[in-house]
mmCIF file of C-alpha atoms in Angstrom:
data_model
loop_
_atom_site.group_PDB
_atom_site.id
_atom_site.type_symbol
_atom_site.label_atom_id
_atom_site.label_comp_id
_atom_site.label_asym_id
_atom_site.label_seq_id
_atom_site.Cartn_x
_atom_site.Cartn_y
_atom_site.Cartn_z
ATOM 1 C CA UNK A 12 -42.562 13.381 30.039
ATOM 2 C CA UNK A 13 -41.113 10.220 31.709
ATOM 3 C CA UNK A 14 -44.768 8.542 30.562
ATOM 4 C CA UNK A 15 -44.338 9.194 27.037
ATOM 5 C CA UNK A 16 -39.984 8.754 27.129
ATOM 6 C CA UNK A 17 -40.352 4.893 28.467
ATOM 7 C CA UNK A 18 -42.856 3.700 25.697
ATOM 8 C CA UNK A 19 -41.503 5.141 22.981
ATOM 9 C CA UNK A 20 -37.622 4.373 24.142
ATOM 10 C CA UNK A 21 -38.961 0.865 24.297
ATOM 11 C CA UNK A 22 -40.528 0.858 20.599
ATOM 12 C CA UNK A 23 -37.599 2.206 19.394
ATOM 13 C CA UNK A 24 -35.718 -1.101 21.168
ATOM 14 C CA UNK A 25 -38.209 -3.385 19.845
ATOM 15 C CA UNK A 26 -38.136 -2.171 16.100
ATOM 16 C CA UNK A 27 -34.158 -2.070 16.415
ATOM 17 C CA UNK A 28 -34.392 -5.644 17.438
ATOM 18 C CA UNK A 29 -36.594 -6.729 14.840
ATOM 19 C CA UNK A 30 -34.719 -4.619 11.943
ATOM 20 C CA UNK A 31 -31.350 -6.132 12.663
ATOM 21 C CA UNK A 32 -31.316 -9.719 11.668
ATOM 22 C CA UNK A 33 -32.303 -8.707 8.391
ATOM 23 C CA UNK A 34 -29.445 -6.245 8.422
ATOM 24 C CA UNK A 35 -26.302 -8.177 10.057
ATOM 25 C CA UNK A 36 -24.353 -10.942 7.936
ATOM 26 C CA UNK A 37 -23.589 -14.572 9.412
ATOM 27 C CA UNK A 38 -20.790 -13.795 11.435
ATOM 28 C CA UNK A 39 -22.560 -10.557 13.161
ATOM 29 C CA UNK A 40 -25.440 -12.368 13.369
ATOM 30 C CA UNK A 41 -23.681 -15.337 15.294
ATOM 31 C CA UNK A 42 -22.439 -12.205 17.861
ATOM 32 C CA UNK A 43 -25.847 -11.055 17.947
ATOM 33 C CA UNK A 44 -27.453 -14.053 19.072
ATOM 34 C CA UNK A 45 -24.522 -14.827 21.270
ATOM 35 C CA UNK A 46 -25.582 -11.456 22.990
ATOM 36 C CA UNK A 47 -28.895 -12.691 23.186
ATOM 37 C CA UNK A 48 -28.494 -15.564 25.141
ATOM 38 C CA UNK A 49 -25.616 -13.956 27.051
ATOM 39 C CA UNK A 50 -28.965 -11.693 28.313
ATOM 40 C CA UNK A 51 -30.954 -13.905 29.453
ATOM 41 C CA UNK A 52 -28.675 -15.807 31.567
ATOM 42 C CA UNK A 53 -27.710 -12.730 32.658
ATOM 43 C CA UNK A 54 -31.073 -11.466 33.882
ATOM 44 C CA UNK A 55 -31.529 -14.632 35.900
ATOM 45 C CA UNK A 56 -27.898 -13.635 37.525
ATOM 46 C CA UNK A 57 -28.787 -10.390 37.863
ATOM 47 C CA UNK A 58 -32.137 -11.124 39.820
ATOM 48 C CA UNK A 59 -30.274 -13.818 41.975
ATOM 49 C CA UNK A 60 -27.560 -11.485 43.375
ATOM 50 C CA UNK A 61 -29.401 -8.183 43.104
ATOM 51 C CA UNK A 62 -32.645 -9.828 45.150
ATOM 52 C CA UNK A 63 -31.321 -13.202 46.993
ATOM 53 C CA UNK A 64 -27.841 -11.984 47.633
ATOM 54 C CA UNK A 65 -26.815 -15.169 46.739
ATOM 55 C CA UNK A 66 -23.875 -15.518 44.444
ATOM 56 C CA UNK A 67 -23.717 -18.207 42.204
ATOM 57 C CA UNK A 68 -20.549 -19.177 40.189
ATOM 58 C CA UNK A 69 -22.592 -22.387 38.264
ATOM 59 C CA UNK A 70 -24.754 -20.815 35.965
ATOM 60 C CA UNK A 71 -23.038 -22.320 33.099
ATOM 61 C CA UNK A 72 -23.952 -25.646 34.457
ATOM 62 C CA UNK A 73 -27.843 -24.903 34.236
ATOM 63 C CA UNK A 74 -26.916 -23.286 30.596
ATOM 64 C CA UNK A 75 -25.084 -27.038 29.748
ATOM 65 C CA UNK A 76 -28.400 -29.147 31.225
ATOM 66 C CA UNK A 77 -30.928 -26.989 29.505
ATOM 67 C CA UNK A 78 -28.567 -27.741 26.281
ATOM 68 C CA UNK A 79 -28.052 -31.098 27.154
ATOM 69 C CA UNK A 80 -31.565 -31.683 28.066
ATOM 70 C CA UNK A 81 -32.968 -30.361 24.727
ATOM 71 C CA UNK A 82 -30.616 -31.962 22.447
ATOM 72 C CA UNK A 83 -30.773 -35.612 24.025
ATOM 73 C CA UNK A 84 -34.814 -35.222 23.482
ATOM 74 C CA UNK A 85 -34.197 -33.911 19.982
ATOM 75 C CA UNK A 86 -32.077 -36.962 19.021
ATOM 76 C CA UNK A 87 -34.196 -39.262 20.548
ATOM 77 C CA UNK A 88 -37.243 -38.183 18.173
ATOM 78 C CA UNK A 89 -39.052 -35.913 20.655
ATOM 79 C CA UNK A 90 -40.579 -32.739 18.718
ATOM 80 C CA UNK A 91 -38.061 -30.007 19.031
ATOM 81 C CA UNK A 92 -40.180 -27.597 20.727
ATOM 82 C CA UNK A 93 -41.261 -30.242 23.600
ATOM 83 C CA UNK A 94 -37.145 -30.261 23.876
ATOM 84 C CA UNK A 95 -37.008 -26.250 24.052
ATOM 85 C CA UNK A 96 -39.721 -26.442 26.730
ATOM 86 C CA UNK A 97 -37.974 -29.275 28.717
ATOM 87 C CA UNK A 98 -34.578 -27.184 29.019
ATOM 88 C CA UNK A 99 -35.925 -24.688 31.485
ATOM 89 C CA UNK A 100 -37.804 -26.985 32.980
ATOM 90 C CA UNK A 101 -34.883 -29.757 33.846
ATOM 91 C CA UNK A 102 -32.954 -27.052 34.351
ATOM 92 C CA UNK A 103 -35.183 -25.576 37.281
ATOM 93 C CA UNK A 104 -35.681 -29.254 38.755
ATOM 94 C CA UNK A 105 -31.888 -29.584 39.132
ATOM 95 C CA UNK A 106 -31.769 -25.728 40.876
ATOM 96 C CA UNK A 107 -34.823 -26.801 43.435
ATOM 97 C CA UNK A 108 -32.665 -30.603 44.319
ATOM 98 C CA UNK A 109 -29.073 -29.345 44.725
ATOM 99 C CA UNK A 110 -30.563 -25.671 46.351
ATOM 100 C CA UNK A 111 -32.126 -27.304 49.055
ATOM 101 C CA UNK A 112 -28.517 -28.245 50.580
ATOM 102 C CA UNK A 113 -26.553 -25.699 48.740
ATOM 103 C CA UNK A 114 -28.299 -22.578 49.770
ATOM 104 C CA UNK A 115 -27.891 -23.042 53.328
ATOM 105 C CA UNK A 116 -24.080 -21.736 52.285
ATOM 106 C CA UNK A 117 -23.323 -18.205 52.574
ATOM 107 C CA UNK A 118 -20.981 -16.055 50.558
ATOM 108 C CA UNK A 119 -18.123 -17.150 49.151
ATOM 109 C CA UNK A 120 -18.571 -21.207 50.618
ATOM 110 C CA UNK A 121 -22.113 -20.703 48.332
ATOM 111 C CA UNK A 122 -19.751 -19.586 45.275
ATOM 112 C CA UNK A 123 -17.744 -22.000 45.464
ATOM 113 C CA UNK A 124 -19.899 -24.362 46.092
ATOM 114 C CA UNK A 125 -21.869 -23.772 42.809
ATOM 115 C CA UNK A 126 -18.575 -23.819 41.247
ATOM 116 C CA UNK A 127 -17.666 -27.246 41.935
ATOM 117 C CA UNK A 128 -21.238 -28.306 41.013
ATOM 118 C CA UNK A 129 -20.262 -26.972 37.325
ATOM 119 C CA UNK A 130 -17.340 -28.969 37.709
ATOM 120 C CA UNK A 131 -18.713 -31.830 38.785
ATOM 121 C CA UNK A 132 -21.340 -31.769 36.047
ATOM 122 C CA UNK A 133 -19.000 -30.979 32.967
ATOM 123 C CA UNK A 134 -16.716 -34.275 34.360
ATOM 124 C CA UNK A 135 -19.652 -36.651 34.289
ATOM 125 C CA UNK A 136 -21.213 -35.264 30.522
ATOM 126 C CA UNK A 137 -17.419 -35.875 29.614
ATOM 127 C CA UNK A 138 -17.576 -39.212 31.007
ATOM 128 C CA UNK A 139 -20.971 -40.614 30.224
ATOM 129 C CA UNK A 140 -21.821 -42.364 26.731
ATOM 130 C CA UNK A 141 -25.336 -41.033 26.714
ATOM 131 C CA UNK A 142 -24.130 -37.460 26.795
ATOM 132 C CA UNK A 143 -21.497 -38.314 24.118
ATOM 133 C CA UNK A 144 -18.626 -38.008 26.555
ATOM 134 C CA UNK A 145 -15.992 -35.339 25.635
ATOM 135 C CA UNK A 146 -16.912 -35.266 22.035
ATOM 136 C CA UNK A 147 -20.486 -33.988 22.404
ATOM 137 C CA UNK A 148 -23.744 -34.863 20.517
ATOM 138 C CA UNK A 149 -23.571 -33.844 16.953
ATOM 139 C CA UNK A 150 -26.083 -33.554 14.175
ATOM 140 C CA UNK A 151 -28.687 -32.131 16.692
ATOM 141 C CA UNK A 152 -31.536 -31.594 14.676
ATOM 142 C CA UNK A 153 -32.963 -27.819 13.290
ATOM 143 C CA UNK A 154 -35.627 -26.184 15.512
ATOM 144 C CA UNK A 155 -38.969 -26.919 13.309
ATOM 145 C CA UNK A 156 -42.684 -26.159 14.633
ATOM 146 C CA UNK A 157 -45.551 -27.547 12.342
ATOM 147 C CA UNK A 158 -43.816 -26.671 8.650
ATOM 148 C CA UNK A 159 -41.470 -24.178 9.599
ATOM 149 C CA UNK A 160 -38.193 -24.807 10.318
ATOM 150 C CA UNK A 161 -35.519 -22.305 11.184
ATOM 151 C CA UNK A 162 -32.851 -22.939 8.965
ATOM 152 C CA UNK A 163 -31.016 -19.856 8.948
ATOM 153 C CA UNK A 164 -28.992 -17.661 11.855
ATOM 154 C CA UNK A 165 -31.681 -14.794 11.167
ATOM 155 C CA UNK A 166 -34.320 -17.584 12.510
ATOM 156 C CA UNK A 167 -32.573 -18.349 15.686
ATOM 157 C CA UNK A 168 -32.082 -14.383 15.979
ATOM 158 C CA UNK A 169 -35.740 -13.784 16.491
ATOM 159 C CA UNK A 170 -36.180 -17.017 18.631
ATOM 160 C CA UNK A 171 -33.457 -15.804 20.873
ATOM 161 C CA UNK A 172 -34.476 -11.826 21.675
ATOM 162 C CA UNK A 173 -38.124 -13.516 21.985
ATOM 163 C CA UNK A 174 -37.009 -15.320 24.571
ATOM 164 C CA UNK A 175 -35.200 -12.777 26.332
ATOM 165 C CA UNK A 176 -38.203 -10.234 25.584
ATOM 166 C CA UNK A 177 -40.458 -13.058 27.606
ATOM 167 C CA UNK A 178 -37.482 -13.576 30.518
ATOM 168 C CA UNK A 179 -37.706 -9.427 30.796
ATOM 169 C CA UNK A 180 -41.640 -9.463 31.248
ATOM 170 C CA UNK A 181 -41.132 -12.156 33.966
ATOM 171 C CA UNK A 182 -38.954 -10.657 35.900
ATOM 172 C CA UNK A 183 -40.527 -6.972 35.427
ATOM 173 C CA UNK A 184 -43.617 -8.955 36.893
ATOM 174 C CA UNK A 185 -41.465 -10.910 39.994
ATOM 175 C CA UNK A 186 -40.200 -7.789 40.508
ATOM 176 C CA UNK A 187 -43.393 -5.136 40.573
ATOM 177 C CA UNK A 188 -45.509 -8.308 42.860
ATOM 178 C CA UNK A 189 -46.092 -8.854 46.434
ATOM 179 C CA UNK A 190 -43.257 -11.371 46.145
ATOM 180 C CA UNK A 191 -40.731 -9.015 44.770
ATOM 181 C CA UNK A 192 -41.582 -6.438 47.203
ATOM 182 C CA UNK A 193 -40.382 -9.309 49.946
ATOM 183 C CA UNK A 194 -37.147 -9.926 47.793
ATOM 184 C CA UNK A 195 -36.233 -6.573 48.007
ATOM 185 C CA UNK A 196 -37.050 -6.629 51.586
ATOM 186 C CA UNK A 197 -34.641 -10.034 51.788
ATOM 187 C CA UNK A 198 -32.081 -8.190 49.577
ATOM 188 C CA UNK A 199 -31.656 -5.601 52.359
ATOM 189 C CA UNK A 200 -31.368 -7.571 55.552
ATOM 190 C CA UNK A 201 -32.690 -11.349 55.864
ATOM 191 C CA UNK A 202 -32.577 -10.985 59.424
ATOM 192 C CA UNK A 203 -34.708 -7.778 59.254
ATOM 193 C CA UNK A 204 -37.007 -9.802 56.305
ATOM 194 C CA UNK A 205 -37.149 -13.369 58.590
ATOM 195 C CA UNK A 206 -38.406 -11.225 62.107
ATOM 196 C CA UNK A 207 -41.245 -9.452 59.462
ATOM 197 C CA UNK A 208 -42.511 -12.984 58.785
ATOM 198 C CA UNK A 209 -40.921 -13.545 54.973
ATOM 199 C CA UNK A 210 -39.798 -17.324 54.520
ATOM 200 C CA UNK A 211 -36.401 -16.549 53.242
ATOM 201 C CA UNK A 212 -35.456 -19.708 52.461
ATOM 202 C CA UNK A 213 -38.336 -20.893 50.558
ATOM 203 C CA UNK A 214 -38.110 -17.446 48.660
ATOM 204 C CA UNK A 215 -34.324 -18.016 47.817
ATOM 205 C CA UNK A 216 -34.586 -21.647 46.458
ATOM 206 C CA UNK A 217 -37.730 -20.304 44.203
ATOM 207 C CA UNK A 218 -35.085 -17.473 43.063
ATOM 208 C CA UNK A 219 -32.307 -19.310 42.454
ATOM 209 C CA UNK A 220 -34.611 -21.935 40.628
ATOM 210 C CA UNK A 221 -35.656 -18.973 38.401
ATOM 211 C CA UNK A 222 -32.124 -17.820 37.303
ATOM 212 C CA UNK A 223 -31.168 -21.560 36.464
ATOM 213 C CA UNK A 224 -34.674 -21.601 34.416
ATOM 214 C CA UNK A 225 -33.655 -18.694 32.554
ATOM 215 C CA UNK A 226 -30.082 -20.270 32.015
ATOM 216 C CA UNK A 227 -31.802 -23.906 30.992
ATOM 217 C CA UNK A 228 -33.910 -21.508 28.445
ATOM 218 C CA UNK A 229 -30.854 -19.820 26.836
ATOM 219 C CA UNK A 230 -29.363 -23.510 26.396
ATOM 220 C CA UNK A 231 -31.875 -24.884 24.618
ATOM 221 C CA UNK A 232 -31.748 -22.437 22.060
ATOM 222 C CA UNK A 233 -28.186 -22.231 21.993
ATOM 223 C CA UNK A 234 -28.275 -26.517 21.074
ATOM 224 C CA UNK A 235 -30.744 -25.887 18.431
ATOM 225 C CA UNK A 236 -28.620 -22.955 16.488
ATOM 226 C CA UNK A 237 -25.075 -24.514 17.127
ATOM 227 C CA UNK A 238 -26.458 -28.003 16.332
ATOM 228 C CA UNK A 239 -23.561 -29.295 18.191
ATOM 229 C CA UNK A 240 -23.063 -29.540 22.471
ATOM 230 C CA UNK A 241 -19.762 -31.099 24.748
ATOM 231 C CA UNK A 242 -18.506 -30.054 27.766
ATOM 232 C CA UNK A 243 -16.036 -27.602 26.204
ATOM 233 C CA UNK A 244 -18.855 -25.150 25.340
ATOM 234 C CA UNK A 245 -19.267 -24.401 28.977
ATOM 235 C CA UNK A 246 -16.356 -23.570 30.677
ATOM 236 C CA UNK A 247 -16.345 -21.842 34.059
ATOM 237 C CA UNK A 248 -15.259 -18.399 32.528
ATOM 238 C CA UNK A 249 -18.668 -18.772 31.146
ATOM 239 C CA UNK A 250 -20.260 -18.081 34.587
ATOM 240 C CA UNK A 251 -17.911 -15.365 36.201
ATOM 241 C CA UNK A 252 -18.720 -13.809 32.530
ATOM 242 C CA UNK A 253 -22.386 -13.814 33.219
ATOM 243 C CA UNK A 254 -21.419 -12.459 36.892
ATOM 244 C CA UNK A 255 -19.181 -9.362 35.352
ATOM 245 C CA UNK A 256 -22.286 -8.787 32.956
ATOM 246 C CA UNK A 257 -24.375 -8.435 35.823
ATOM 247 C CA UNK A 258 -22.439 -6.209 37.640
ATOM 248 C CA UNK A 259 -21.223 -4.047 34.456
ATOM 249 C CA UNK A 260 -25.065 -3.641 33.824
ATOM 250 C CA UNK A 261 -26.356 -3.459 37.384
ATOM 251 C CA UNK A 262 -27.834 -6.179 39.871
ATOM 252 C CA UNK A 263 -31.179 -6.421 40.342
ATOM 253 C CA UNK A 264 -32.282 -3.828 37.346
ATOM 254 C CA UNK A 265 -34.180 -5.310 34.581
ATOM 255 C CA UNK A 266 -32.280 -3.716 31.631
ATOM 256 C CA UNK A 267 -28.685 -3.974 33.676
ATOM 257 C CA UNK A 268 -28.258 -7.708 32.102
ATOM 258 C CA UNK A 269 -28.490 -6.457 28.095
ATOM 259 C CA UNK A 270 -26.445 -3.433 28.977
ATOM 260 C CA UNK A 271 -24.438 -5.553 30.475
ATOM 261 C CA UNK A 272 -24.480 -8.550 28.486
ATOM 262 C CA UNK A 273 -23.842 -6.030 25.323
ATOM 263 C CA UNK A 274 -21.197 -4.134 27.158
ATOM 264 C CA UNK A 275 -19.261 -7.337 27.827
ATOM 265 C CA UNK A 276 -20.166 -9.175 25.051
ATOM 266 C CA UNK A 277 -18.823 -6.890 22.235
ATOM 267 C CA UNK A 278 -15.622 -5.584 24.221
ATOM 268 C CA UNK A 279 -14.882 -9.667 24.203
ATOM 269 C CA UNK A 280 -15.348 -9.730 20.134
ATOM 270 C CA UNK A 281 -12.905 -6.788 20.188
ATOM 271 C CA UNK A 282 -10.597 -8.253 22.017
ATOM 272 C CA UNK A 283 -10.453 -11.562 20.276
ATOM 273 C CA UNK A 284 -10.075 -9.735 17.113
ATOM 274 C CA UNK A 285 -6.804 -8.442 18.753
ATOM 275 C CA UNK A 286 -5.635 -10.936 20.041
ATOM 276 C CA UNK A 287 -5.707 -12.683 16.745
ATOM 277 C CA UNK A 288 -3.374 -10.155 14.669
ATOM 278 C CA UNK A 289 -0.103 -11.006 13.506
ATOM 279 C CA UNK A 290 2.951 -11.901 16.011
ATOM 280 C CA UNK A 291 0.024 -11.758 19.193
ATOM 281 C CA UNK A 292 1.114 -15.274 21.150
ATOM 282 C CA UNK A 293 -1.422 -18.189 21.337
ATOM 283 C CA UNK A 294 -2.397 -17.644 24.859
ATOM 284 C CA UNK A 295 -3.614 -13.758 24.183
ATOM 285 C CA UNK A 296 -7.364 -14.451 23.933
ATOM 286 C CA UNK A 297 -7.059 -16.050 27.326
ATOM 287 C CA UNK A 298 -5.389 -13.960 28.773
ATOM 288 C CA UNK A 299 -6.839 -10.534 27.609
ATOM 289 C CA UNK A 300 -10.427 -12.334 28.749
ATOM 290 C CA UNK A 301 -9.039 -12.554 31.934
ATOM 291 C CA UNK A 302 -7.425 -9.181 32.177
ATOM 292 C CA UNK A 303 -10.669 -7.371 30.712
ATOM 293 C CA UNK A 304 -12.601 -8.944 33.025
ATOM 294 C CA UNK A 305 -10.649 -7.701 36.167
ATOM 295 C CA UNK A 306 -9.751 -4.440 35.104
ATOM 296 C CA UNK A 307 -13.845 -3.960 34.748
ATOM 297 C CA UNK A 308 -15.365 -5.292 37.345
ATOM 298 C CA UNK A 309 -12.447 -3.035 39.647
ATOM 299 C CA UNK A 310 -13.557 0.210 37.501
ATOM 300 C CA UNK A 311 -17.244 -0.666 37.790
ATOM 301 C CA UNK A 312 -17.022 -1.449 41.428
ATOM 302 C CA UNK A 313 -14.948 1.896 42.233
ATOM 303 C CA UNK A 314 -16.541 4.573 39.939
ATOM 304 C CA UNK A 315 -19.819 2.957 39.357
ATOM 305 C CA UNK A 316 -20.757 0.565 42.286
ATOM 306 C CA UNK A 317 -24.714 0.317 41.242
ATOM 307 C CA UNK A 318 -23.898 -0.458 37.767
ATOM 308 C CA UNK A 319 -24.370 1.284 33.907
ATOM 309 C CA UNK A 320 -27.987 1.305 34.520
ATOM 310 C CA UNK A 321 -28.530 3.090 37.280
ATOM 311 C CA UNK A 322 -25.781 5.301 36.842
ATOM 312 C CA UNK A 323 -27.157 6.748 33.617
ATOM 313 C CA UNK A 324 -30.709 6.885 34.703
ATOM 314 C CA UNK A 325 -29.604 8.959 37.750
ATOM 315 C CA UNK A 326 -30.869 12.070 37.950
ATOM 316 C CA UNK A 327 -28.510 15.052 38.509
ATOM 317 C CA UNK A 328 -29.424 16.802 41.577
ATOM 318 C CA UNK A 329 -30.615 20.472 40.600
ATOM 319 C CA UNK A 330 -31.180 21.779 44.202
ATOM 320 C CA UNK A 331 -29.130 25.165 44.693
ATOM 321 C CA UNK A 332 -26.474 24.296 47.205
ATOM 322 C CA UNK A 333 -26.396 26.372 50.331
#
C-alpha cells in the first residue's frame, strides 16, 4: 500500500500547488509565496542541523547576499536569470570562505558566531553606497526570460514552489547517496564518523555551503517579486524563524521544512492579524512573534522532540502487550 500511498499523496501535492495561484488573490498569494521561500531556506536549515549538527543563526545573511547579489546584477544590465543563477552561487562562495574558520566552532560559540556574521553583513549593506545603504535598491527590474516576463504575483508563485520542488529533489538525492549515508553517520557521533574514515570537516563546510545555496536561491527570487531590497528585510528574527520552522517540521526530514515552514508561516499571518485589531498596542506584532515562537519550540521540544513529520508518520505499535 505504502508504494501506491507516496505517489499518489505526492500528485495530489503537486496538482494542489499548481491549482492555487490561480485560486488565491494578491494578498494570499503574497503569503503563499512568502511560504515558499520560507521552505526552501528552511530545507537547507533543516539538512544543516538534522545532518551536520551544526546550528546556524545567519541564514538570513545568505538569504540578503543571494538578494543582494541578484538585484545589483539586475540593475547593472545583466539578464535577470544570469542574476537568479548568481544568488545561490555567491551565496555558496561566501558559506565555503567564512566556514572554513567558522565551523571549527561548536555549539552555541558556532551560533553565535553566525549571528554576528548577519550582523556584521546587514551593517556594511547599510553602510555601503553600492548596496544603497539603509534605503535599499529600488526599481529592481521584473524577472523576464526570452519574451516572457513575470509580471504578476501568480508568476513568481510558480517560480518559487519550482524552486523549492528542485531544492526537495536535491536534498532527497544528498540524502538517499553514499554521502548522505556518511552525514547521517556524522549526525550521530563525529568521533564515531572521523575513527570510520569520513572527513567531517570537509563534509560539514560542503553542508553548510548547501543550506546557504538554498538560502542565496530563495533571495533571488524574493528581489525579483518584491522589486525592492535594504537591510531591514532581513532581520535576525528571520533566521531563529527558519530555525523554529525546522524544528516545528522536523530536522533532517525532507518534508519537515514545508510542514514547518507552513505551520509557522500561517500561525505568524494569524497573529499579525491580531495584533492589528483595535486598542492592541504598537509593539504587539513583536511581541506575540516572540512569544509564539517560544511557547512552540518548548511544546515541540517536550511533546514532540522529532518534529510534525515524524510524529505523524509514526506508526502505532500494534504488538499485543504482554
Amino acid at each position: 500500500m505504502t508504494r501506491f500511498v507516496r505517489p499518489a499523496a505526492l500528485l495530489l501535492v503537486a496538482a494542489v500547488t499548481l491549482v492555487l495561484p490561480a485560486t488565491l488573490d494578491d494578498s494570499a498569494l503574497a503569503v503563499y509565496i512568502l511560504l515558499g521561500l520560507a521552505a526552501i531556506v528552511t530545507a537547507g536549515v533543516s539538512l544543516l542541523m538534522g545532518y551536520a549538527g551544526q546550528v546556524s543563526l545567519g541564514q538570513g545573511a545568505f538569504y540578503a547576499i543571494g538578494a543582494y547579489t541578484a538585484a545589483l546584477l539586475s540593475l547593472g544590465g545583466v539578464p535577470p536569470l544570469v542574476g537568479l543563477l548568481a544568488a545561490p552561487v555567491a551565496a555558496a562562495v561566501f558559506a565555503l570562505v567564512i566556514g572554513t574558520p567558522l565551523l571549527r566552532l561548536r555549539g552555541h560559540h558556532l551560533a553565535f558566531a553566525t549571528l554576528a556574521m548577519q550582523l556584521i553583513l546587514l551593517s556594511l549593506a547599510g553602510q555601503l553606497e553600492f548596496t544603497g545603504g539603509d534605503i535599499g535598491l529600488q526599481a529592481i527590474p521584473q524577472f523576464s526570460l526570452g519574451s516572457f516576463e513575470a509580471s504578476g504575483a501568480a508568476a513568481y508563485a510558480y517560480m518559487t514552489w519550482a524552486g523549492l520542488a528542485v531544492v526537495m529533489l536535491i536534498t532527497h538525492n544528498v540524502i538517499s547517496s553514499r554521502p548522505g549515508r556518511a552525514l547521517r553517520a556524522l549526525a550521530t557521533s563525529e568521533t564515531a564518523a572521523a575513527s570510520s574514515g569520513i572527513p567531517v570537516g570537509r563534509y560539514k563546510l560542503v553542508v553548510f555551503a548547501l543550506s546557504a545555496t538554498f538560502a542565496g536561491l530563495a533571495g533571488g527570487i524574493y528581489c525579483f517579486y518584491t522589486g525592492y531590497v535594504a537591510p531591514g528585510s532581513f532581520p535576525v528574527l528571520i533566521s531563529i524563524q527558519y530555525i523554529v520552522m525546522a524544528v516545528v517540521g522536523g530536522l533532517g526530514t525532507i518534508w519537515g521544512a514545508v510542514v514547518g515552514a507552513t505551520a509557522i508561516t500561517l500561525l505568524v499571518q494569524g497573529l499579525d492579524r491580531l495584533a492589528s485589531l483595535p486598542g492592541m498596542p504598537t509593539y504587539a506584532p513583536s511581541v506575540l512573534s516572540y512569544a509564539v515562537y517560544a511557547l512552540v519550540l518548548i511544546v515541540v521540544v517536550l511533546f514532540m522532540p522529532r518534529g510534525l513529520v515524524p510524529a505523524l508518520s509514526r506508526r502505532p505499535d500494534r504488538r499485543p502487550r504482554r
